[in-house]
C-alpha cells in the first residue's frame, strides 16, 4: 500500500530525512519509534503533504501513485489520514460543522454523493458515543478549549468517520494519562482492518502495549536504523535509544 | 429579537442569497429603453427629477435647498479611501425604464424588468413567490415593483416606493424625512437629498408586528448613472419590523456612484432590525471599475426602550464609505451594529458605526469583523460617545481583523468619548491571519484550499452571521467564501 | 543654537511651523486638546525655556546647545528626526537646550528638569550597547514647548521616567525617537495635568528586535487636562511594543489617550499590545480614548483594548461587606487600578517616587 524509497526531505534547506525506506501492506500496523529530533513528525507531515517539507530525493508511492505530487486534500480523499500530535484550533467553526464539511469534501472528490446534515449527524453520534465524545463537544468550536485527551479522542473519531486506508498516528499518546490512553487505543484497535494500514509514530513504548504493532522501525538521524517485531519495543525500553542506535551502526 | 419573524423567511430570500453566493454573476446588463435626465448636476436636474416624480412643491423646495447647500460643501477626505476626483457633472442623476407606469400592477411591469429580477433570483410574481417576504424592486432611479402591498395594508403597514409615499402620505413623509439625517449632514447625504430618485418607505403602526420580512433589491443598470436611493422607516410605539436590502450592479470598467441615505425612526418600545447584503460590483481583480458606495445610514431610537439593530455583510463595491449609526435618545434604548466587511483585490472599505448615547441606561453593542485580502485596505472606524446625562450607559465593542497575505491592510480607528462617570465602555480589538496550520489541518481532512479558507473565515465571522435570519445566514456564508476567491495562492 | 544647527535647517523648521501654525481642533490629532483656546490671546511664546541637569554620571557627555563649538554628534543628530509643526517651532525658536551622549552602561539615574516659559530642545543619544536611566521632571506654571529627540543605537537601553506636574500651564512636549537593532526603550509617564498638557511620542522601531514598552498614569482633578498621544511604527519585523495607560479623572478634568500603532508592509513577527483605561470619578469629567491600529503585514500579533467606567460595584461591595468603609474601599480600588501601570517601572526607587506623586495627587 505504501512504499517509501530512499526518501530525503528538507525543511528550509536543512535535511531532516536522509534516505528513509519503508514499506507497509494493507492490514498491517507498523510503528515508528525514535528519539526527539529523529524526523518522526517530519515523516508524518510529508506523508500528509504539509507545505514547506521538500522532497529532495526518493519517492513515496501510495497504491501505485506518487503521493508527493498530490495536495493534502487529495491525499485525504484517497484515504490518507494523519492524526496530529497537536490538533489545530479553529475558532467559530463548530466541530460538527467541520466534520460534515470534511466528510462531504472527501466524498465529493471521490465522486460519491454528499450526505445530508441528518445523515452525518447520525453517523457521528454513533461513533462519538464509542469514543466518549460528548454531544456538547461536537457543538463547541473545533478543538477550542479542548483538553489534551478530548483533542486526541476527536482525532480518533475523525479517523473512524473518514475510514481511511492509511492512518498515520503521530504521537497520539502524548499528553494523555493512562485512562485516556486506553480509551484512544481501544478506538484505534477497533479500526484495525484487513484493508487498512496504520503507521503509529511514538517516542515511548507504552502506547505499543495497547496498540500492538506487526513491525517496529527505529528512526534516528533521518534514517531507519533498526527493524524488528513487537519485541523490539521492549528492547528499546530496556536499552534506550542510544544503545540501539550504536548497535545498529 | 426576531424570533417570530425568522421562521417567516421564505424560500425566496434563501434563493436570492443563494444566488448571491456564486461568482459575480450579476454583471449582466438589461437592454431596456431608458429615460434620462440631461447629464450633469444643476438646479435644472433637481427640478427635472422632481417633475419626473410628479412631486409636490414642498419636496422640490426641500431638494433645491439641499442642492444649494451642497454646492458650497467640500467632499470629505478623512476616510482611508483613495479614488480619482469624481466629476459630478459627468454623470446622469436620473434614469428610468420607459413605459413604467407610476402606479403599477405587476401585469403592467415591462417583462424585461421582471426577467431581470428573475435572473437576480428575485421573482416578483406573487403567485410564484412563497408568502413571507414583501419585495420592493428598485431599478436605477425608480421602483419598478412592490409585492404584497395588499397583505401588508391589512395589517396597516405601509411598504411602498418613497416616490409614492411623497404623493400619497405627504404628512407622514414631511414629519420624518431629514429628521435623522439632516439635509446638511454631510456632502454625500446632502447630494442625496437634492437628487434622490427612489427608495423605500415603511411605516409600521402602533403595536403592530410586521407580518413578514420586508426587503428591497437595488439594481444599478444604466451606465454613467449614479444611484441615489432614500429609505425611511418609521416604527410607531411598540411595533416591530425586520427589513433586508440587497444590492447588485453590472460589471463595467467605469466607476459608478451610489450615495444612499437611510433614516430609521423607532418610537417608544419599537424595534427595527435592518440587514444589508451589499454586493455591488467590486471591480475586477486589477481594480478596474466597481461601485463607489458612499452611504449615510442612521437610526434614531427616539422613544424610550426602543431598539435599532444594524447587520451588514459588505462584500461588494470598489469603495465602501459607510457608518450605520444609532442615536440612543430614548432612555433604556438599545443600539446594535454587527458587521462583516470583506475587501479583496483592490477594494477599499472604510466602515463602522457611531453609537451616540444620550438617554439613561442606553446600551450598545458593536461586533465588527474585517477581512482583508489581495491588495485591499479595510478600515473599521467607530465612535462610541456617551453624553453627560446618559447615566449608566453601556457599550461593548469587539473589533477583529483578519489579514490574508502580506500586501493588504487592516486598520482600526475607534473613538471612545465618555462624559458620564457611571457609564461603562469596553473596547477590544485583535488582528490575526489564517494560520498555516489551520489551513493544513483542514486540507489534511479533505477540504480544498478555498473551501478551507471559506470555512475558517466563516468561523471568524460567526457572531455576525448569527444575527442574520437563519436561512439567510446559511446562504450568506457562501458569499463570504466567494468574495475571497483567488486570495490563497 | 548658533553652532548646533545650520541656519538653513533652522529656517526650514520655521517655515514648516509657519505653514501649519498652531493646530486647531479641526486637526484630527488635536481633536481632544484645544491648544488655540488654552493659549488664548497670548501669542505663542518665542522665549527659551530653562533646563537643569543633575550630577552628570561617568559615561555621559553633555553639551549646552546655547554654546559655541557644537561637537559633531550634536550637529549630526539635532533636528534629524521626524518633526511635527510644534517640534519644528521648538527647533526654530529655542535658543538653547541640552544634548546628552551616553557611551557606556550608566548605573546612576540622571535627572533632568524643564521649567520656565518658551521653547526648548533636548537631544539624547545612546551609542550602541550603552544604557541610561533618565528621570525627567516637567514643572512650572508656564507656557512651554519642548522638542526632544532620542536616538538609541544597537542594543542600547533607555529607562525613562517622566513626572509632569503643573496647574495653570500649557505644556507641550514632543518626543521623536528611533531605535536600532535590539535597542530597548522602557518608559513611564506620570502626569497630573495642566490647563493643557500634551506629551506626544513618535517612536520608530527601525532595527530588528527593537522594543518599546510604555506605561503611564494620570491623576487629574479640577479642570486639569492631560493628553498623551503616541505613534509607534514597527518599520521592520520582530519588533515589539507594549503600552499600558491608566487614567483617573475627577472634577471637570479631561483625560486623553491617542495611540497609533503602525506595522509596515513586510514587518512580519511584529508584536504590539495596547491598553488604555480610564476611571471617571467626577460628574463632569471626560475621557477620550483612541487606540488605533494600522496594519500592512499579516504575520503579526496586534491587539488593543480600551475601557472607560467607574469603580466596579461588586468589588466595592465586597470590600465594604468585609468591613472597609466606603471611602477607604474606593481609595483602595483606585490605587489598585493605577498600580499595574506603575509596575512596569524597572527601578524600585523610581517606582516609589511615582507612587508618592500619585498618592499626593489622589489625596488632594
Tab-separated table of N, CA, C and O in Angstrom, chain B residues 78 80 375 377 381 383 388 394 399 403-433, chain C residues 28 31-32 260 265-266 280-313:
chain	number	residue	atom	x	y	z
B	78	UNK	N	-11.382	62.488	5.026
B	78	UNK	CA	-10.777	61.895	6.214
B	78	UNK	C	-10.763	60.375	6.198
B	78	UNK	O	-10.044	59.753	6.961
B	80	UNK	N	-9.999	56.515	4.989
B	80	UNK	CA	-8.852	55.897	4.350
B	80	UNK	C	-9.277	55.257	3.031
B	80	UNK	O	-9.304	54.043	2.888
B	375	UNK	N	-4.791	43.156	-2.388
B	375	UNK	CA	-4.156	44.430	-2.092
B	375	UNK	C	-5.170	45.397	-1.486
B	375	UNK	O	-5.085	46.611	-1.641
B	377	UNK	N	-7.576	47.435	1.250
B	377	UNK	CA	-7.443	48.135	2.524
B	377	UNK	C	-8.804	48.136	3.202
B	377	UNK	O	-9.810	48.507	2.596
B	381	UNK	N	-13.915	52.108	11.492
B	381	UNK	CA	-13.879	53.426	12.109
B	381	UNK	C	-15.155	53.551	12.941
B	381	UNK	O	-16.257	53.407	12.401
B	383	UNK	N	-17.277	55.283	16.503
B	383	UNK	CA	-17.343	56.230	17.615
B	383	UNK	C	-18.338	55.726	18.648
B	383	UNK	O	-19.457	55.351	18.308
B	388	UNK	N	-23.281	63.613	28.783
B	388	UNK	CA	-23.265	63.810	30.237
B	388	UNK	C	-24.494	63.226	30.928
B	388	UNK	O	-24.405	62.711	32.033
B	394	UNK	N	-23.997	51.783	28.616
B	394	UNK	CA	-23.094	50.640	28.469
B	394	UNK	C	-22.769	50.429	27.007
B	394	UNK	O	-23.649	50.477	26.154
B	399	UNK	N	-13.750	44.124	17.904
B	399	UNK	CA	-13.379	44.540	16.576
B	399	UNK	C	-12.226	43.673	16.107
B	399	UNK	O	-11.123	43.815	16.607
B	403	UNK	N	-6.191	39.177	8.273
B	403	UNK	CA	-5.432	39.534	7.076
B	403	UNK	C	-5.077	38.275	6.316
B	403	UNK	O	-4.697	37.272	6.917
B	404	UNK	N	-5.213	38.331	4.995
B	404	UNK	CA	-4.822	37.202	4.173
B	404	UNK	C	-3.803	37.687	3.165
B	404	UNK	O	-4.164	38.330	2.189
B	405	UNK	N	-2.538	37.438	3.435
B	405	UNK	CA	-1.478	37.881	2.547
B	405	UNK	C	-0.826	39.146	3.063
B	405	UNK	O	-1.408	39.887	3.842
B	406	UNK	N	0.387	39.371	2.601
B	406	UNK	CA	1.190	40.461	3.154
B	406	UNK	C	1.071	41.779	2.420
B	406	UNK	O	1.829	42.701	2.657
B	407	UNK	N	0.094	41.894	1.505
B	407	UNK	CA	0.024	43.130	0.732
B	407	UNK	C	-1.251	43.916	0.990
B	407	UNK	O	-1.499	44.926	0.354
B	408	UNK	N	-2.059	43.424	1.919
B	408	UNK	CA	-3.287	44.140	2.222
B	408	UNK	C	-3.121	44.869	3.555
B	408	UNK	O	-2.096	44.754	4.204
B	409	UNK	N	-4.117	45.631	3.908
B	409	UNK	CA	-4.036	46.376	5.162
B	409	UNK	C	-5.301	46.228	5.977
B	409	UNK	O	-6.392	46.086	5.432
B	410	UNK	N	-5.149	46.226	7.303
B	410	UNK	CA	-6.308	46.181	8.197
B	410	UNK	C	-6.107	47.242	9.260
B	410	UNK	O	-5.063	47.274	9.906
B	411	UNK	N	-7.072	48.110	9.386
B	411	UNK	CA	-6.888	49.266	10.256
B	411	UNK	C	-8.084	49.423	11.184
B	411	UNK	O	-9.212	49.137	10.806
B	412	UNK	N	-7.801	49.892	12.369
B	412	UNK	CA	-8.853	50.037	13.366
B	412	UNK	C	-8.749	51.427	13.966
B	412	UNK	O	-7.697	51.797	14.477
B	413	UNK	N	-9.819	52.180	13.866
B	413	UNK	CA	-9.796	53.548	14.392
B	413	UNK	C	-11.014	53.778	15.287
B	413	UNK	O	-12.038	54.288	14.840
B	414	UNK	N	-10.915	53.369	16.531
B	414	UNK	CA	-12.055	53.571	17.421
B	414	UNK	C	-11.923	54.888	18.191
B	414	UNK	O	-10.837	55.236	18.647
B	415	UNK	N	-13.023	55.583	18.323
B	415	UNK	CA	-13.057	56.780	19.155
B	415	UNK	C	-13.961	56.470	20.341
B	415	UNK	O	-15.097	56.042	20.150
B	416	UNK	N	-13.442	56.677	21.530
B	416	UNK	CA	-14.229	56.418	22.726
B	416	UNK	C	-14.283	57.702	23.529
B	416	UNK	O	-13.250	58.213	23.964
B	417	UNK	N	-15.471	58.252	23.690
B	417	UNK	CA	-15.603	59.521	24.391
B	417	UNK	C	-16.673	59.378	25.462
B	417	UNK	O	-17.824	59.086	25.153
B	418	UNK	N	-16.276	59.565	26.711
B	418	UNK	CA	-17.265	59.416	27.769
B	418	UNK	C	-17.304	60.643	28.655
B	418	UNK	O	-16.269	61.127	29.105
B	419	UNK	N	-18.504	61.126	28.891
B	419	UNK	CA	-18.665	62.272	29.778
B	419	UNK	C	-19.633	61.947	30.913
B	419	UNK	O	-20.218	62.837	31.502
B	420	UNK	N	-19.794	60.664	31.167
B	420	UNK	CA	-20.625	60.306	32.317
B	420	UNK	C	-19.896	59.275	33.153
B	420	UNK	O	-19.479	58.233	32.650
B	421	UNK	N	-19.775	59.568	34.453
B	421	UNK	CA	-18.930	58.717	35.288
B	421	UNK	C	-19.567	57.359	35.568
B	421	UNK	O	-18.877	56.425	35.949
B	422	UNK	N	-20.870	57.222	35.372
B	422	UNK	CA	-21.484	55.917	35.635
B	422	UNK	C	-21.533	55.050	34.381
B	422	UNK	O	-21.996	53.921	34.410
B	423	UNK	N	-21.053	55.585	33.281
B	423	UNK	CA	-21.084	54.825	32.031
B	423	UNK	C	-19.937	53.833	31.996
B	423	UNK	O	-18.914	54.029	32.641
B	424	UNK	N	-20.134	52.791	31.237
B	424	UNK	CA	-19.081	51.797	31.096
B	424	UNK	C	-18.905	51.448	29.619
B	424	UNK	O	-19.858	51.068	28.956
B	425	UNK	N	-17.693	51.594	29.168
B	425	UNK	CA	-17.405	51.325	27.754
B	425	UNK	C	-16.239	50.349	27.692
B	425	UNK	O	-15.241	50.552	28.371
B	426	UNK	N	-16.404	49.319	26.914
B	426	UNK	CA	-15.298	48.373	26.756
B	426	UNK	C	-15.033	48.138	25.288
B	426	UNK	O	-15.962	47.910	24.517
B	427	UNK	N	-13.781	48.197	24.926
B	427	UNK	CA	-13.416	48.006	23.528
B	427	UNK	C	-12.268	47.000	23.443
B	427	UNK	O	-11.297	47.115	24.158
B	428	UNK	N	-12.429	46.037	22.550
B	428	UNK	CA	-11.340	45.082	22.336
B	428	UNK	C	-11.114	44.921	20.849
B	428	UNK	O	-12.066	44.903	20.084
B	429	UNK	N	-9.867	44.795	20.491
B	429	UNK	CA	-9.577	44.581	19.079
B	429	UNK	C	-8.441	43.584	18.925
B	429	UNK	O	-7.508	43.576	19.719
B	430	UNK	N	-8.556	42.743	17.933
B	430	UNK	CA	-7.477	41.808	17.645
B	430	UNK	C	-7.190	41.803	16.147
B	430	UNK	O	-8.031	42.168	15.340
B	431	UNK	N	-6.007	41.377	15.830
B	431	UNK	CA	-5.621	41.230	14.430
B	431	UNK	C	-5.001	39.857	14.276
B	431	UNK	O	-4.182	39.467	15.102
B	432	UNK	N	-5.421	39.132	13.272
B	432	UNK	CA	-4.825	37.816	13.086
B	432	UNK	C	-4.769	37.471	11.610
B	432	UNK	O	-5.250	38.222	10.771
B	433	UNK	N	-4.176	36.351	11.339
B	433	UNK	CA	-4.218	35.857	9.967
B	433	UNK	C	-4.674	34.413	10.035
B	433	UNK	O	-4.766	33.839	11.117
C	28	UNK	N	-7.182	66.470	13.116
C	28	UNK	CA	-7.586	65.203	13.733
C	28	UNK	C	-6.831	64.887	15.026
C	28	UNK	O	-7.415	64.524	16.036
C	31	UNK	N	-7.994	66.873	18.151
C	31	UNK	CA	-9.429	66.892	18.370
C	31	UNK	C	-9.810	67.077	19.839
C	31	UNK	O	-10.796	67.722	20.164
C	32	UNK	N	-9.020	66.474	20.732
C	32	UNK	CA	-9.377	66.489	22.150
C	32	UNK	C	-8.560	67.474	22.977
C	32	UNK	O	-8.635	67.476	24.193
C	260	UNK	N	-1.399	55.322	18.212
C	260	UNK	CA	-1.483	54.734	16.882
C	260	UNK	C	-0.297	53.801	16.691
C	260	UNK	O	0.849	54.208	16.837
C	265	UNK	N	4.487	47.190	5.834
C	265	UNK	CA	4.459	46.001	4.986
C	265	UNK	C	5.762	45.226	5.150
C	265	UNK	O	6.838	45.818	5.164
C	266	UNK	N	5.644	43.937	5.338
C	266	UNK	CA	6.828	43.096	5.476
C	266	UNK	C	7.384	43.010	6.883
C	266	UNK	O	8.296	42.236	7.144
C	280	UNK	N	-13.681	57.410	35.504
C	280	UNK	CA	-14.236	58.750	35.656
C	280	UNK	C	-14.804	58.878	37.063
C	280	UNK	O	-15.732	58.162	37.434
C	281	UNK	N	-14.240	59.775	37.832
C	281	UNK	CA	-14.706	59.927	39.200
C	281	UNK	C	-15.526	61.201	39.381
C	281	UNK	O	-16.295	61.327	40.318
C	282	UNK	N	-15.361	62.144	38.488
C	282	UNK	CA	-16.103	63.399	38.614
C	282	UNK	C	-17.322	63.380	37.708
C	282	UNK	O	-17.309	62.794	36.628
C	283	UNK	N	-18.374	64.023	38.177
C	283	UNK	CA	-19.603	64.060	37.382
C	283	UNK	C	-19.416	64.754	36.057
C	283	UNK	O	-20.165	64.529	35.113
C	284	UNK	N	-18.437	65.636	36.020
C	284	UNK	CA	-18.255	66.353	34.764
C	284	UNK	C	-16.902	66.066	34.134
C	284	UNK	O	-16.422	66.821	33.291
C	285	UNK	N	-16.309	64.983	34.550
C	285	UNK	CA	-15.026	64.602	33.954
C	285	UNK	C	-15.264	63.926	32.602
C	285	UNK	O	-16.360	63.454	32.318
C	286	UNK	N	-14.240	63.923	31.805
C	286	UNK	CA	-14.360	63.314	30.470
C	286	UNK	C	-13.116	62.510	30.140
C	286	UNK	O	-12.005	62.900	30.477
C	287	UNK	N	-13.346	61.390	29.486
C	287	UNK	CA	-12.206	60.602	28.993
C	287	UNK	C	-12.387	60.363	27.508
C	287	UNK	O	-13.484	60.053	27.052
C	288	UNK	N	-11.314	60.547	26.777
C	288	UNK	CA	-11.338	60.304	25.331
C	288	UNK	C	-10.193	59.366	24.994
C	288	UNK	O	-9.036	59.693	25.207
C	289	UNK	N	-10.546	58.206	24.470
C	289	UNK	CA	-9.528	57.210	24.156
C	289	UNK	C	-9.618	56.851	22.684
C	289	UNK	O	-10.707	56.662	22.146
C	290	UNK	N	-8.476	56.764	22.062
C	290	UNK	CA	-8.470	56.405	20.646
C	290	UNK	C	-7.276	55.503	20.360
C	290	UNK	O	-6.226	55.972	19.964
C	291	UNK	N	-7.440	54.208	20.600
C	291	UNK	CA	-6.344	53.281	20.318
C	291	UNK	C	-6.442	52.802	18.878
C	291	UNK	O	-7.380	52.112	18.521
C	292	UNK	N	-5.493	53.165	18.086
C	292	UNK	CA	-5.626	52.953	16.643
C	292	UNK	C	-4.585	51.954	16.136
C	292	UNK	O	-3.443	51.965	16.586
C	293	UNK	N	-5.021	51.116	15.213
C	293	UNK	CA	-4.091	50.146	14.608
C	293	UNK	C	-4.063	50.358	13.104
C	293	UNK	O	-5.095	50.553	12.485
C	294	UNK	N	-2.866	50.299	12.559
C	294	UNK	CA	-2.720	50.459	11.110
C	294	UNK	C	-1.763	49.359	10.669
C	294	UNK	O	-0.573	49.418	10.964
C	295	UNK	N	-2.303	48.366	9.999
C	295	UNK	CA	-1.504	47.152	9.796
C	295	UNK	C	-1.390	46.773	8.329
C	295	UNK	O	-2.390	46.615	7.633
C	296	UNK	N	-0.152	46.643	7.889
C	296	UNK	CA	0.105	46.318	6.492
C	296	UNK	C	0.873	44.999	6.336
C	296	UNK	O	1.438	44.746	5.295
C	297	UNK	N	0.947	44.203	7.405
C	297	UNK	CA	1.646	42.916	7.319
C	297	UNK	C	0.740	41.888	7.959
C	297	UNK	O	-0.015	42.212	8.874
C	298	UNK	N	0.785	40.647	7.481
C	298	UNK	CA	-0.191	39.704	8.030
C	298	UNK	C	0.339	38.839	9.159
C	298	UNK	O	-0.414	38.384	9.993
C	299	UNK	N	1.664	38.655	9.209
C	299	UNK	CA	2.178	37.758	10.235
C	299	UNK	C	2.530	38.552	11.487
C	299	UNK	O	3.682	38.723	11.843
C	300	UNK	N	1.495	39.080	12.134
C	300	UNK	CA	1.721	39.954	13.284
C	300	UNK	C	0.789	39.571	14.422
C	300	UNK	O	-0.224	38.925	14.212
C	301	UNK	N	1.174	39.997	15.614
C	301	UNK	CA	0.255	39.867	16.737
C	301	UNK	C	-0.044	41.283	17.196
C	301	UNK	O	0.845	41.969	17.694
C	302	UNK	N	-1.252	41.737	16.995
C	302	UNK	CA	-1.587	43.084	17.414
C	302	UNK	C	-2.931	43.043	18.120
C	302	UNK	O	-3.880	42.468	17.630
C	303	UNK	N	-2.990	43.676	19.269
C	303	UNK	CA	-4.257	43.734	19.977
C	303	UNK	C	-4.335	45.049	20.709
C	303	UNK	O	-3.309	45.598	21.108
C	304	UNK	N	-5.527	45.557	20.832
C	304	UNK	CA	-5.661	46.686	21.732
C	304	UNK	C	-6.965	46.589	22.500
C	304	UNK	O	-7.916	45.943	22.095
C	305	UNK	N	-6.952	47.227	23.639
C	305	UNK	CA	-8.148	47.232	24.453
C	305	UNK	C	-8.277	48.610	25.066
C	305	UNK	O	-7.286	49.295	25.292
C	306	UNK	N	-9.506	49.017	25.320
C	306	UNK	CA	-9.728	50.300	25.962
C	306	UNK	C	-10.993	50.173	26.783
C	306	UNK	O	-11.898	49.425	26.425
C	307	UNK	N	-11.038	50.870	27.877
C	307	UNK	CA	-12.243	50.825	28.688
C	307	UNK	C	-12.385	52.111	29.472
C	307	UNK	O	-11.400	52.705	29.888
C	308	UNK	N	-13.623	52.531	29.625
C	308	UNK	CA	-13.920	53.669	30.482
C	308	UNK	C	-15.034	53.234	31.417
C	308	UNK	O	-15.979	52.564	30.994
C	309	UNK	N	-14.929	53.613	32.668
C	309	UNK	CA	-16.006	53.265	33.574
C	309	UNK	C	-15.779	53.878	34.934
C	309	UNK	O	-14.929	54.757	35.085
C	310	UNK	N	-16.559	53.427	35.902
C	310	UNK	CA	-16.258	53.853	37.266
C	310	UNK	C	-15.840	52.622	38.050
C	310	UNK	O	-15.623	51.553	37.473
C	311	UNK	N	-15.708	52.774	39.348
C	311	UNK	CA	-15.229	51.642	40.148
C	311	UNK	C	-16.224	50.497	40.058
C	311	UNK	O	-17.429	50.702	39.986
C	312	UNK	N	-15.694	49.301	40.082
C	312	UNK	CA	-16.528	48.121	39.970
C	312	UNK	C	-17.404	47.977	41.213
C	312	UNK	O	-16.904	47.870	42.338
C	313	UNK	N	-18.701	47.986	41.013
C	313	UNK	CA	-19.647	47.972	42.140
C	313	UNK	C	-19.499	46.707	42.976
C	313	UNK	O	-19.571	46.754	44.199
